């Protein structure tokens, strides 16, 4: 019998197939000739046969390295049923004779985990070599590469075996390998002139689609309805979720709707997982809701739908998971539902990873996933392109973008603004900075970099940040912008094509640039229909007050005033009378005698606080702002204003932020102990928990201006005092009696501390406050009360943990979290942290918990 005939005979005899699929025969032939092979073929294309047939032809053992015991067990079982001698070595092996049998060449196919392969003694290999090893296969070979989506360190060790098995052909197999992963595989396994078989990645029978979702219940209800419809037709469905919590949530909803669903994730015991898998394979379950733990080795032919509820880590992972669909070649459907927060998980995925290369690969992979989600062109083309395969057409006719014609609009103006902003910011930022500039933000970063002086600052206010981000992704996918990972950051810059476009355009003239609107952009515009009104208003000439709704004036009055002001300035007209819209933020920025000019945002904050008497909290949430700002930011503005010579009522400020006399002197002590005011953290570390960074900053500014600590209230804020419990009042009363303090408390708990004498204290003036009480005792009592209060509050909840972590950018070890929330036991805290981790709210890195 000739070689080819023998191959056909084996195929028929053991597998029952009448012909080989593409590439199978060539690979088998090369392997039997002793050549190394790299096999890159789509999921379900039949790669396994490439290592299963040779041992049956040459009668020598084939070694197969596979990442999962369960996968090996499945394969061994199936092969045995076909009359092939197959076995595996590993921790789950109960047959004590298996290793001896293997060493004596009993098996046609011997499966090993990479760890086991490296642990076997050299004598094992030498004995088996004497009998003959026909090939050494590495399945799921992309696990060898740090560029791969599923890198496993153990795979890296396999090169050690190359020295012992120097004459054995190595066969690496994977369904997902980009160019650099392929090179990595060949180098890592020290393959010699390998025969490379790259099959088509095009799964023609699969429809690809993407939808945007929010985590709302109504969306989940819609999903359940959709699944009910799907399961009414034949075939199975797999729903992949990013977290176990989501798996459980969706599973419960499906069960409620009477759908036969199963569940599968890494925290289930192996028995429960096996049972779930078995029921699914036998069609006793219609739907499997799973994490990606349900992945490799799922060879169920009739999976008709794969739904991803959340954007996967990479295109490779997506391709592999969606590849569980339609393995029998019948028409099947893959939907991906994503939400914006899916793209912010790079830090989480980087987890414990030590290698910078690997971290960069993770970030780049996630970026590619994001691009896939936001794509408005053919999805199949994008997927194939990712794997280096060209689709001859721009319209595959079997993805959502090719079937639904999208609304296109001339986005030349918007694109010009965005590209110009990115260019003006230097092209060294992510998208946030240039978009914030367009939206007129005066954040510290923007003001410090003087981006608020750019002519385009604030010109893009009428679109939301998300809208601009979606446009940016359009421009990326059309080649006008480039996204790169520099060290650990994603930056966006204008590409040569974008620069060309910019240079041929100006603020008033741009050549048309028609781009499709994404669902997100359309949703955003629908939601913000009033901003649509604003855009219309912008185009109105002359401005006409008819048709302005009350709502429009209330919500956008400030914006309209600005348009009118700019218009009148440009026309050299004066506006009669002072506009006194309640929503308008004061805009005049006079420079007082001894004051230096400060940024408008700071001046506004100072004026509202100082002249209008608004509280920090009111300023932060002032209705005239496009969006609220943080109270800390307002405080920082006030401190900056003070440093530029603007008048500040320190007593009022200290009272508002509850900076007590005791805190003030504690902070001064800490500063002198440390001997430096440069860094706040060491100062903070020396102080009690309730002393915040805001307290420290304020104190330092006051110190530097020689403001006397006497201006600081000795006891609690009068308004806050009213909120004290009766216990607190009682304690204060006791203190007041003991110390014969002039502070009086009425029985309703209202403090009558006389702040009036300090009313006019400013940064320039500093008369001493006449308070002769024993402040220390009062405030130390208060201190105790606060502490006692925080002990009740120290029972951990998810919200409290999140709030607390907000103040610890550098991360906190578990022990410190447990100590802080000593009202709860450790298990409870660990459980909450686990929930937060699985919700991607926090992540753990080098044993420190941080906010995402
Ligand atoms: N020549 C053939 N004729 C008919 N069916 C075949 C042939 N080769 C393989 N198959 C079948 O195709 C299915 C997929 O094969 P296999 O599991 O080897 O794919 P794979 O490429 O390893 O996929 P994955 O990467 O997802 O593991 C199996 O059910 C297998 O029996």
XYZ file of N, CA, C and O in Angstrom, residues 404-409 411 474 515-518 522 525-526:
60
model
N -27.033 45.730 7.620
C -27.804 46.928 7.967
C -27.085 48.125 7.379
O -25.894 48.311 7.631
N -27.805 48.912 6.611
C -27.100 50.090 6.090
C -27.128 51.173 7.166
O -28.175 51.499 7.717
N -25.982 51.654 7.499
C -25.879 52.612 8.591
C -26.070 54.042 8.099
O -25.762 54.342 6.960
N -26.593 54.880 9.007
C -26.784 56.276 8.643
C -25.431 56.955 8.549
O -24.623 56.847 9.472
N -25.180 57.588 7.455
C -23.902 58.301 7.321
C -24.147 59.801 7.426
O -25.231 60.284 7.113
N -23.128 60.498 7.870
C -23.264 61.955 7.971
C -21.909 62.582 7.664
O -20.874 61.953 7.925
N -19.060 64.342 8.670
C -18.491 64.648 9.994
C -17.216 65.463 9.833
O -16.332 65.389 10.683
N -14.132 55.800 15.111
C -14.404 55.791 13.669
C -13.164 56.267 12.916
O -12.778 55.691 11.911
N -18.996 59.682 7.508
C -18.738 58.526 8.374
C -20.077 57.991 8.877
O -21.001 58.774 9.128
N -20.156 56.670 9.058
C -21.394 56.125 9.612
C -21.498 56.435 11.096
O -20.472 56.498 11.778
N -22.716 56.626 11.557
C -22.907 56.882 12.991
C -23.079 55.554 13.707
O -23.863 54.710 13.271
N -22.370 55.382 14.808
C -22.521 54.128 15.548
C -23.802 54.197 16.375
O -24.349 55.285 16.592
N -25.821 57.463 17.995
C -27.242 57.734 17.761
C -27.997 57.773 19.084
O -28.788 58.677 19.336
N -27.273 60.931 20.883
C -27.944 62.101 20.307
C -29.428 62.085 20.628
O -30.029 63.115 20.896
N -29.993 60.856 20.629
C -31.413 60.753 20.970
C -31.661 61.199 22.396
O -32.569 61.933 22.700
